[in-house]
PDB file of C-alpha atoms and ligand atoms in Angstrom:
ATOM      1  CA  MET K 502      51.081  48.341-119.280  1.00 42.00           C
ATOM      2  CA  ALA K 503      49.426  45.243-119.449  1.00 46.00           C
ATOM      3  CA  LEU K 504      45.224  46.585-120.975  1.00 62.00           C
ATOM      4  CA  PHE K 505      43.446  44.455-118.835  1.00 75.00           C
ATOM      5  CA  GLN K 506      44.237  43.236-115.187  1.00 82.00           C
ATOM      6  CA  SER K 507      44.738  39.085-114.154  1.00 89.00           C
ATOM      7  CA  SER K 508      42.718  37.684-112.843  1.00 91.00           C
ATOM      8  CA  THR K 509      44.924  36.322-110.385  1.00 89.00           C
ATOM      9  CA  SER K 510      44.737  40.221-109.576  1.00 87.00           C
ATOM     10  CA  VAL K 511      42.101  41.226-109.462  1.00 90.00           C
ATOM     11  CA  ILE K 512      38.655  40.475-109.502  1.00 91.00           C
ATOM     12  CA  PRO K 513      37.314  40.618-113.059  1.00 89.00           C
ATOM     13  CA  ASP K 514      33.340  41.333-113.826  1.00 86.00           C
ATOM     14  CA  ALA K 515      31.421  38.202-114.284  1.00 87.00           C
ATOM     15  CA  PRO K 516      28.621  39.491-117.254  1.00 89.00           C
ATOM     16  CA  ALA K 517      25.732  38.265-118.377  1.00 92.00           C
ATOM     17  CA  VAL K 518      27.429  37.819-121.550  1.00 96.00           C
ATOM     18  CA  PRO K 519      31.139  36.566-121.305  1.00 98.00           C
ATOM     19  CA  ARG K 520      32.847  39.774-123.044  1.00 98.00           C
ATOM     20  CA  HIS K 521      35.403  36.763-124.039  1.00 98.00           C
ATOM     21  CA  ILE K 522      34.776  34.027-125.928  1.00 98.00           C
ATOM     22  CA  ALA K 523      37.476  31.074-126.953  1.00 98.00           C
ATOM     23  CA  ILE K 524      36.935  27.949-128.951  1.00 99.00           C
ATOM     24  CA  ILE K 525      38.939  24.304-129.515  1.00 98.00           C
ATOM     25  CA  MET K 526      36.710  24.841-132.481  1.00 98.00           C
ATOM     26  CA  ASP K 527      36.877  20.392-132.503  1.00 98.00           C
ATOM     27  CA  GLY K 528      36.440  17.688-134.676  1.00 98.00           C
ATOM     28  CA  ASN K 529      36.265  18.256-138.324  1.00 98.00           C
ATOM     29  CA  GLY K 530      37.788  15.684-139.504  1.00 98.00           C
ATOM     30  CA  ARG K 531      35.494  12.631-137.023  1.00 98.00           C
ATOM     31  CA  TRP K 532      32.326  14.229-138.740  1.00 98.00           C
ATOM     32  CA  ALA K 533      33.313  13.797-142.296  1.00 98.00           C
ATOM     33  CA  LYS K 534      34.580  10.142-141.759  1.00 98.00           C
ATOM     34  CA  LYS K 535      31.626   9.579-140.740  1.00 98.00           C
ATOM     35  CA  ARG K 536      29.892  10.822-143.337  1.00 98.00           C
ATOM     36  CA  PHE K 537      32.664   9.025-145.545  1.00 98.00           C
ATOM     37  CA  LEU K 538      34.283  11.954-146.997  1.00 98.00           C
ATOM     38  CA  PRO K 539      38.023  13.141-146.903  1.00 97.00           C
ATOM     39  CA  ARG K 540      38.869  15.124-143.834  1.00 97.00           C
ATOM     40  CA  VAL K 541      39.649  18.362-145.499  1.00 97.00           C
ATOM     41  CA  ALA K 542      35.368  18.338-145.923  1.00 97.00           C
ATOM     42  CA  GLY K 543      35.237  18.103-142.257  1.00 98.00           C
ATOM     43  CA  HIS K 544      37.132  21.666-142.476  1.00 97.00           C
ATOM     44  CA  GLN K 545      35.792  23.385-145.877  1.00 97.00           C
ATOM     45  CA  ARG K 546      31.907  22.489-143.580  1.00 97.00           C
ATOM     46  CA  GLY K 547      33.837  23.844-140.265  1.00 98.00           C
ATOM     47  CA  VAL K 548      34.727  27.891-142.069  1.00 97.00           C
ATOM     48  CA  GLU K 549      30.938  27.766-142.367  1.00 97.00           C
ATOM     49  CA  ARG K 550      30.489  27.582-138.816  1.00 98.00           C
ATOM     50  CA  VAL K 551      33.193  30.303-137.786  1.00 98.00           C
ATOM     51  CA  ARG K 552      31.224  32.400-140.101  1.00 97.00           C
ATOM     52  CA  GLU K 553      27.759  31.611-138.278  1.00 98.00           C
ATOM     53  CA  VAL K 554      29.757  31.569-134.644  1.00 98.00           C
ATOM     54  CA  VAL K 555      31.435  35.451-135.368  1.00 98.00           C
ATOM     55  CA  LYS K 556      28.005  36.902-136.437  1.00 98.00           C
ATOM     56  CA  ALA K 557      25.900  35.751-133.498  1.00 98.00           C
ATOM     57  CA  CYS K 558      28.471  36.595-131.488  1.00 98.00           C
ATOM     58  CA  ARG K 559      28.573  39.892-133.133  1.00 97.00           C
ATOM     59  CA  GLU K 560      24.434  40.157-133.063  1.00 97.00           C
ATOM     60  CA  LEU K 561      24.734  39.362-129.011  1.00 97.00           C
ATOM     61  CA  GLY K 562      27.255  41.930-127.693  1.00 97.00           C
ATOM     62  CA  VAL K 563      30.029  39.631-127.006  1.00 98.00           C
ATOM     63  CA  GLU K 564      33.212  41.882-127.176  1.00 98.00           C
ATOM     64  CA  TYR K 565      35.776  39.155-127.903  1.00 98.00           C
ATOM     65  CA  LEU K 566      36.069  36.261-129.523  1.00 98.00           C
ATOM     66  CA  THR K 567      38.969  33.849-129.841  1.00 98.00           C
ATOM     67  CA  LEU K 568      39.484  31.157-132.574  1.00 98.00           C
ATOM     68  CA  PHE K 569      42.209  27.906-132.666  1.00 98.00           C
ATOM     69  CA  ALA K 570      42.351  27.038-135.927  1.00 97.00           C
ATOM     70  CA  PHE K 571      45.918  25.746-135.800  1.00 97.00           C
ATOM     71  CA  SER K 572      48.352  24.617-133.315  1.00 97.00           C
ATOM     72  CA  SER K 573      51.855  24.496-132.951  1.00 95.00           C
ATOM     73  CA  GLU K 574      51.766  20.594-132.179  1.00 95.00           C
ATOM     74  CA  ASN K 575      48.989  20.406-136.223  1.00 96.00           C
ATOM     75  CA  TRP K 576      52.549  20.252-137.745  1.00 95.00           C
ATOM     76  CA  ARG K 577      52.633  16.880-137.302  1.00 97.00           C
ATOM     77  CA  ARG K 578      49.733  15.994-139.356  1.00 97.00           C
ATOM     78  CA  PRO K 579      50.131  14.475-142.646  1.00 96.00           C
ATOM     79  CA  ALA K 580      52.387  16.422-145.186  1.00 96.00           C
ATOM     80  CA  ASP K 581      48.698  17.114-147.377  1.00 96.00           C
ATOM     81  CA  GLU K 582      46.813  18.044-145.092  1.00 96.00           C
ATOM     82  CA  VAL K 583      49.213  20.780-142.983  1.00 95.00           C
ATOM     83  CA  SER K 584      49.205  22.336-146.640  1.00 94.00           C
ATOM     84  CA  PHE K 585      45.792  21.842-147.210  1.00 96.00           C
ATOM     85  CA  LEU K 586      44.786  23.685-143.578  1.00 96.00           C
ATOM     86  CA  MET K 587      47.581  26.601-144.463  1.00 94.00           C
ATOM     87  CA  GLN K 588      46.144  27.397-147.703  1.00 94.00           C
ATOM     88  CA  LEU K 589      42.337  26.776-147.039  1.00 95.00           C
ATOM     89  CA  PHE K 590      44.012  29.993-143.858  1.00 95.00           C
ATOM     90  CA  LEU K 591      45.054  31.883-146.495  1.00 94.00           C
ATOM     91  CA  LYS K 592      41.644  31.938-148.844  1.00 95.00           C
ATOM     92  CA  MET K 593      39.524  32.495-146.061  1.00 94.00           C
ATOM     93  CA  LEU K 594      42.685  35.834-145.101  1.00 93.00           C
ATOM     94  CA  GLU K 595      41.222  36.636-149.459  1.00 93.00           C
ATOM     95  CA  ARG K 596      37.825  35.997-149.083  1.00 94.00           C
ATOM     96  CA  GLU K 597      36.308  37.663-145.953  1.00 96.00           C
ATOM     97  CA  VAL K 598      38.840  39.860-144.560  1.00 97.00           C
ATOM     98  CA  GLY K 599      36.385  43.017-147.173  1.00 97.00           C
ATOM     99  CA  LYS K 600      33.374  41.690-144.983  1.00 97.00           C
ATOM    100  CA  LEU K 601      34.790  41.391-141.813  1.00 98.00           C
ATOM    101  CA  HIS K 602      36.032  45.073-142.045  1.00 98.00           C
ATOM    102  CA  GLU K 603      32.277  45.796-143.626  1.00 97.00           C
ATOM    103  CA  ASN K 604      31.084  44.641-140.480  1.00 97.00           C
ATOM    104  CA  ASN K 605      33.425  46.478-138.370  1.00 98.00           C
ATOM    105  CA  ILE K 606      35.345  43.779-137.084  1.00 98.00           C
ATOM    106  CA  ARG K 607      38.782  44.005-135.491  1.00 98.00           C
ATOM    107  CA  LEU K 608      41.134  40.533-137.260  1.00 98.00           C
ATOM    108  CA  LYS K 609      43.646  39.641-135.222  1.00 98.00           C
ATOM    109  CA  ILE K 610      46.174  36.598-135.660  1.00 98.00           C
ATOM    110  CA  ILE K 611      48.175  35.222-133.032  1.00 98.00           C
ATOM    111  CA  GLY K 612      51.153  32.858-133.229  1.00 98.00           C
ATOM    112  CA  ASP K 613      54.363  31.749-134.442  1.00 97.00           C
ATOM    113  CA  ARG K 614      54.151  33.401-138.086  1.00 95.00           C
ATOM    114  CA  SER K 615      58.153  32.183-138.258  1.00 94.00           C
ATOM    115  CA  HIS K 616      57.470  29.196-141.052  1.00 89.00           C
ATOM    116  CA  PHE K 617      54.707  30.772-142.509  1.00 93.00           C
ATOM    117  CA  ASP K 618      55.308  31.703-146.269  1.00 92.00           C
ATOM    118  CA  ASP K 619      56.367  35.869-147.384  1.00 94.00           C
ATOM    119  CA  LYS K 620      52.740  36.008-148.869  1.00 93.00           C
ATOM    120  CA  LEU K 621      50.865  34.386-146.040  1.00 94.00           C
ATOM    121  CA  CYS K 622      52.440  36.828-143.632  1.00 96.00           C
ATOM    122  CA  GLN K 623      51.974  39.744-145.623  1.00 96.00           C
ATOM    123  CA  ARG K 624      48.007  38.934-146.113  1.00 96.00           C
ATOM    124  CA  ILE K 625      47.852  37.955-142.756  1.00 97.00           C
ATOM    125  CA  ALA K 626      49.706  41.759-141.936  1.00 97.00           C
ATOM    126  CA  GLU K 627      47.338  43.559-144.432  1.00 97.00           C
ATOM    127  CA  ALA K 628      44.346  42.098-142.736  1.00 97.00           C
ATOM    128  CA  GLU K 629      45.276  43.441-139.218  1.00 98.00           C
ATOM    129  CA  GLN K 630      46.372  46.749-140.799  1.00 98.00           C
ATOM    130  CA  LEU K 631      42.577  47.296-142.752  1.00 98.00           C
ATOM    131  CA  THR K 632      40.832  45.799-139.473  1.00 98.00           C
ATOM    132  CA  ALA K 633      42.254  47.340-137.037  1.00 98.00           C
ATOM    133  CA  ASN K 634      39.680  50.125-135.781  1.00 98.00           C
ATOM    134  CA  ASN K 635      37.124  48.593-136.316  1.00 98.00           C
ATOM    135  CA  THR K 636      35.280  48.196-132.775  1.00 97.00           C
ATOM    136  CA  SER K 637      32.291  45.915-133.445  1.00 96.00           C
ATOM    137  CA  LEU K 638      34.064  43.022-131.993  1.00 98.00           C
ATOM    138  CA  THR K 639      37.261  41.541-131.978  1.00 98.00           C
ATOM    139  CA  LEU K 640      38.057  38.422-133.669  1.00 98.00           C
ATOM    140  CA  THR K 641      41.349  36.370-133.187  1.00 98.00           C
ATOM    141  CA  ILE K 642      42.176  33.768-134.871  1.00 98.00           C
ATOM    142  CA  ALA K 643      44.414  31.392-133.275  1.00 98.00           C
ATOM    143  CA  ALA K 644      47.471  29.920-135.979  1.00 97.00           C
ATOM    144  CA  ASN K 645      50.929  28.133-134.778  1.00 96.00           C
ATOM    145  CA  TYR K 646      49.302  28.998-131.448  1.00 97.00           C
ATOM    146  CA  GLY K 647      50.583  27.176-128.709  1.00 98.00           C
ATOM    147  CA  GLY K 648      49.721  28.195-124.772  1.00 98.00           C
ATOM    148  CA  ARG K 649      53.712  27.462-123.873  1.00 98.00           C
ATOM    149  CA  TRP K 650      55.416  29.256-126.805  1.00 98.00           C
ATOM    150  CA  ASP K 651      53.566  32.409-125.689  1.00 98.00           C
ATOM    151  CA  ILE K 652      54.652  32.461-122.295  1.00 98.00           C
ATOM    152  CA  MET K 653      57.791  31.914-124.002  1.00 98.00           C
ATOM    153  CA  GLN K 654      58.620  34.542-126.152  1.00 98.00           C
ATOM    154  CA  ALA K 655      57.291  36.912-123.873  1.00 97.00           C
ATOM    155  CA  VAL K 656      59.788  36.683-121.858  1.00 97.00           C
ATOM    156  CA  GLN K 657      62.145  36.557-124.126  1.00 96.00           C
ATOM    157  CA  SER K 658      61.127  39.504-125.910  1.00 97.00           C
ATOM    158  CA  MET K 659      60.918  41.276-122.195  1.00 96.00           C
ATOM    159  CA  LEU K 660      63.535  40.851-121.160  1.00 95.00           C
ATOM    160  CA  GLN K 661      65.337  41.964-124.752  1.00 95.00           C
ATOM    161  CA  ALA K 662      63.395  45.206-124.481  1.00 95.00           C
ATOM    162  CA  ARG K 663      64.003  45.940-120.839  1.00 94.00           C
ATOM    163  CA  PRO K 664      67.263  43.716-119.808  1.00 92.00           C
ATOM    164  CA  GLU K 665      66.687  46.148-116.496  1.00 92.00           C
ATOM    165  CA  LEU K 666      64.308  43.595-115.402  1.00 89.00           C
ATOM    166  CA  THR K 667      66.096  40.503-115.847  1.00 87.00           C
ATOM    167  CA  SER K 668      66.309  39.765-112.016  1.00 86.00           C
ATOM    168  CA  SER K 669      62.690  40.121-110.888  1.00 91.00           C
ATOM    169  CA  PHE K 670      59.396  41.090-112.826  1.00 92.00           C
ATOM    170  CA  ASN K 671      55.977  40.849-111.804  1.00 91.00           C
ATOM    171  CA  GLU K 672      52.902  39.279-113.371  1.00 92.00           C
ATOM    172  CA  ALA K 673      51.464  43.436-115.128  1.00 92.00           C
ATOM    173  CA  GLU K 674      55.359  43.263-116.349  1.00 94.00           C
ATOM    174  CA  LEU K 675      55.090  40.196-117.873  1.00 95.00           C
ATOM    175  CA  GLU K 676      51.891  40.218-119.245  1.00 95.00           C
ATOM    176  CA  SER K 677      51.229  43.237-121.864  1.00 95.00           C
ATOM    177  CA  TYR K 678      54.198  41.248-123.845  1.00 97.00           C
ATOM    178  CA  LEU K 679      51.334  37.808-124.375  1.00 98.00           C
ATOM    179  CA  SER K 680      49.905  37.963-127.905  1.00 98.00           C
ATOM    180  CA  MET K 681      46.273  38.376-125.620  1.00 97.00           C
ATOM    181  CA  HIS K 682      47.983  41.318-124.795  1.00 97.00           C
ATOM    182  CA  TYR K 683      45.209  43.792-125.970  1.00 97.00           C
ATOM    183  CA  ALA K 684      42.014  41.564-124.506  1.00 97.00           C
ATOM    184  CA  PRO K 685      40.489  40.662-121.074  1.00 96.00           C
ATOM    185  CA  GLU K 686      41.335  37.480-120.322  1.00 97.00           C
ATOM    186  CA  PRO K 687      38.414  34.873-121.295  1.00 98.00           C
ATOM    187  CA  ASP K 688      35.278  33.940-119.969  1.00 98.00           C
ATOM    188  CA  LEU K 689      34.021  31.666-121.666  1.00 98.00           C
ATOM    189  CA  PHE K 690      36.088  28.668-122.921  1.00 98.00           C
ATOM    190  CA  ILE K 691      33.954  26.114-125.476  1.00 99.00           C
ATOM    191  CA  ARG K 692      35.624  22.799-126.495  1.00 98.00           C
ATOM    192  CA  THR K 693      33.599  21.289-129.268  1.00 98.00           C
ATOM    193  CA  GLY K 694      34.070  17.561-130.373  1.00 98.00           C
ATOM    194  CA  GLY K 695      34.034  16.231-127.117  1.00 98.00           C
ATOM    195  CA  GLU K 696      37.617  15.858-125.794  1.00 98.00           C
ATOM    196  CA  GLN K 697      37.922  17.582-123.135  1.00 98.00           C
ATOM    197  CA  ARG K 698      41.747  19.004-122.782  1.00 98.00           C
ATOM    198  CA  ILE K 699      43.540  21.965-123.230  1.00 98.00           C
ATOM    199  CA  SER K 700      45.944  20.976-125.888  1.00 98.00           C
ATOM    200  CA  ASN K 701      47.993  24.082-125.468  1.00 98.00           C
ATOM    201  CA  PHE K 702      45.804  26.356-126.033  1.00 98.00           C
ATOM    202  CA  LEU K 703      45.233  29.912-124.203  1.00 98.00           C
ATOM    203  CA  LEU K 704      47.575  28.592-120.715  1.00 98.00           C
ATOM    204  CA  TRP K 705      48.316  31.505-119.133  1.00 97.00           C
ATOM    205  CA  GLN K 706      44.838  33.255-119.933  1.00 97.00           C
ATOM    206  CA  LEU K 707      42.390  30.270-119.042  1.00 98.00           C
ATOM    207  CA  ALA K 708      43.464  30.790-115.314  1.00 97.00           C
ATOM    208  CA  TYR K 709      39.707  31.979-114.152  1.00 97.00           C
ATOM    209  CA  THR K 710      38.101  30.319-117.234  1.00 98.00           C
ATOM    210  CA  GLU K 711      35.366  28.998-117.511  1.00 98.00           C
ATOM    211  CA  LEU K 712      35.176  26.185-118.919  1.00 98.00           C
ATOM    212  CA  TYR K 713      32.928  23.809-121.171  1.00 98.00           C
ATOM    213  CA  PHE K 714      33.132  21.461-123.970  1.00 98.00           C
ATOM    214  CA  THR K 715      30.966  19.802-126.084  1.00 98.00           C
ATOM    215  CA  ASP K 716      30.328  16.934-128.062  1.00 98.00           C
ATOM    216  CA  THR K 717      28.555  18.439-130.395  1.00 98.00           C
ATOM    217  CA  LEU K 718      31.356  18.220-133.788  1.00 98.00           C
ATOM    218  CA  TRP K 719      32.416  21.545-135.464  1.00 98.00           C
ATOM    219  CA  PRO K 720      31.697  21.213-138.227  1.00 98.00           C
ATOM    220  CA  ALA K 721      27.416  21.032-136.817  1.00 98.00           C
ATOM    221  CA  PHE K 722      27.997  23.349-133.733  1.00 98.00           C
ATOM    222  CA  ASN K 723      25.686  26.474-134.993  1.00 98.00           C
ATOM    223  CA  ARG K 724      23.977  29.646-133.603  1.00 98.00           C
ATOM    224  CA  GLU K 725      21.674  27.184-130.599  1.00 98.00           C
ATOM    225  CA  ALA K 726      25.120  25.551-129.392  1.00 98.00           C
ATOM    226  CA  LEU K 727      26.550  28.459-129.519  1.00 98.00           C
ATOM    227  CA  GLN K 728      23.903  30.011-127.053  1.00 98.00           C
ATOM    228  CA  ALA K 729      23.606  26.310-125.191  1.00 98.00           C
ATOM    229  CA  ALA K 730      27.154  27.294-124.043  1.00 98.00           C
ATOM    230  CA  ILE K 731      25.973  30.725-122.609  1.00 98.00           C
ATOM    231  CA  GLN K 732      23.582  29.777-121.440  1.00 98.00           C
ATOM    232  CA  SER K 733      25.442  27.722-119.094  1.00 98.00           C
ATOM    233  CA  TYR K 734      27.822  29.425-117.809  1.00 98.00           C
ATOM    234  CA  GLN K 735      25.126  32.376-117.209  1.00 97.00           C
ATOM    235  CA  THR K 736      23.950  29.267-114.096  1.00 96.00           C
ATOM    236  CA  ARG K 737      27.434  29.751-112.668  1.00 97.00           C
ATOM    237  CA  GLU K 738      28.807  31.369-109.790  1.00 95.00           C
ATOM    238  CA  ARG K 739      32.871  32.581-110.408  1.00 95.00           C
ATOM    239  CA  ARG K 740      33.889  33.103-107.386  1.00 94.00           C
ATOM    240  CA  PHE K 741      37.554  34.054-108.160  1.00 94.00           C
ATOM    241  CA  GLY K 742      38.542  32.324-104.522  1.00 93.00           C
ATOM    242  CA  ARG K 743      36.091  34.312-103.142  1.00 93.00           C
ATOM    243  CA  THR K 744      33.226  32.106-100.450  1.00 96.00           C
ATOM    244  CA  SER K 745      30.560  32.221-102.209  1.00 96.00           C
ATOM    245  CA  GLU K 746      28.568  34.484 -99.029  1.00 95.00           C
ATOM    246  CA  GLN K 747      31.131  37.445-100.443  1.00 93.00           C
ATOM    247  CA  VAL K 748      29.746  36.677-104.142  1.00 93.00           C
ATOM    248  CA  GLN K 749      25.936  37.068-103.315  1.00 93.00           C
ATOM    249  CA  ARG K 750      26.255  39.499-101.154  1.00 92.00           C
ATOM    250  CA  LYS K 751      28.390  41.912-103.449  1.00 86.00           C
ATOM    251  CA  SER K 752      25.324  40.896-106.221  1.00 83.00           C
ATOM    252  CA  ALA K 753      23.094  42.747-103.477  1.00 87.00           C
ATOM    253  CA  ASP K 754      24.613  45.227-102.678  1.00 83.00           C
ATOM    254  CA  ALA K 755      25.855  46.861-106.685  1.00 75.00           C
TER     255      ALA K 755
HETATM  256  C1  IPE H 776      39.857  19.987-135.710  1.00 56.85           C
HETATM  257  O1  IPE H 776      39.361  19.358-136.004  1.00 56.85           O
HETATM  258  C2  IPE H 776      41.061  21.355-136.759  1.00 56.85           C
HETATM  259  C3  IPE H 776      42.120  21.224-136.703  1.00 56.85           C
HETATM  260  C4  IPE H 776      42.863  20.102-135.648  1.00 56.85           C
HETATM  261  C5  IPE H 776      42.626  21.869-137.414  1.00 56.85           C
HETATM  262  P1  IPE H 776      40.029  17.829-136.327  1.00 56.85           P
HETATM  263  O2  IPE H 776      40.803  17.700-138.151  1.00 56.85           O
HETATM  264  O3  IPE H 776      40.985  17.662-135.155  1.00 56.85           O
HETATM  265  O4  IPE H 776      39.497  16.714-136.525  1.00 56.85           O
HETATM  266  P2  IPE H 776      38.857  15.610-135.332  1.00 56.85           P
HETATM  267  O5  IPE H 776      39.563  15.494-133.885  1.00 56.85           O
HETATM  268  O6  IPE H 776      40.098  14.458-135.629  1.00 56.85           O
HETATM  269  O7  IPE H 776      38.102  15.387-135.719  1.00 56.85           O
HETATM  270  C1  IPE H 777      43.149  21.381-131.530  1.00 56.85           C
HETATM  271  O1  IPE H 777      42.508  20.372-131.118  1.00 56.85           O
HETATM  272  C2  IPE H 777      43.750  22.102-131.852  1.00 56.85           C
HETATM  273  C3  IPE H 777      42.979  22.429-132.946  1.00 56.85           C
HETATM  274  C4  IPE H 777      41.355  23.257-132.698  1.00 56.85           C
HETATM  275  C5  IPE H 777      43.911  23.616-133.897  1.00 56.85           C
HETATM  276  P1  IPE H 777      43.279  19.023-131.955  1.00 56.85           P
HETATM  277  O2  IPE H 777      42.415  18.219-132.241  1.00 56.85           O
HETATM  278  O3  IPE H 777      44.761  18.604-131.939  1.00 56.85           O
HETATM  279  O4  IPE H 777      43.537  18.285-130.725  1.00 56.85           O
HETATM  280  P2  IPE H 777      44.804  17.536-129.336  1.00 56.85           P
HETATM  281  O5  IPE H 777      45.753  17.065-130.689  1.00 56.85           O
HETATM  282  O6  IPE H 777      43.343  15.455-129.929  1.00 56.85           O
HETATM  283  O7  IPE H 777      44.472  17.777-128.183  1.00 56.85           O
HETATM  284 MG1   MG H 778      40.540  16.835-133.114  1.00 56.85          MG
END
């Protein structure tokens, strides 16, 4: 069974500080180009922002932070950029895992690992194992992730494990096979870099997430920018299908 139920079947809490923030970290290439630097310099600077945002989330009491690092479509980029990004991911795993562990952070990696080399797969497994019981923040990195891939792999894994479900199954049964079955659905989605699209990120899980788009490029997205996104979230009324009056009556009763 899924640990958390879908926002389309139950009404989840709408906490003041989002329990789960999911971010598309976009704009690294443009940040570098503006400074006449190679695109990869933007990716490098982006790593510093990952550190800053992880720390800020932990301090603000966010329970889950999910970062889109590499999409299933990013293989279409020039080979040298793809290989730089893979190397950077491996280096991050090797260098940062100790620090994450010291800070009681649980690390999870979601995405299709079938194209990763053995060394990378091994580092991922070790990092997840080392940090598995940590309790301050769950940091999920989506690497070679695609929302459609996730739904497809969930259906396939479910039918393999439970062939009796072939003729019918419900949302909860499917959800327990999705990559993020261990987390509640994101409360707040942030995309930096100015584009207003989902780019095949968490398609299933974003059903009722509050969306926030900013022109700030990822290498410039700091703690203050994160706080501005959270402040915007705090002005939203999360109705989950109900009327505004119903929502207000419920908060008056509480
Ligand atoms: C996001 O920045 C990082 C990855 C997709 C890995 P981009 O590299 O997409 O930067 P822009 O969008 O070209 O500026
Ligand atoms: C989305 O960024 C993926 C990541 C941030 C990892 P892209 O820059 O690849 O997205 P599109 O292709 O412009 O939508
Ligand atoms: Mg981009």
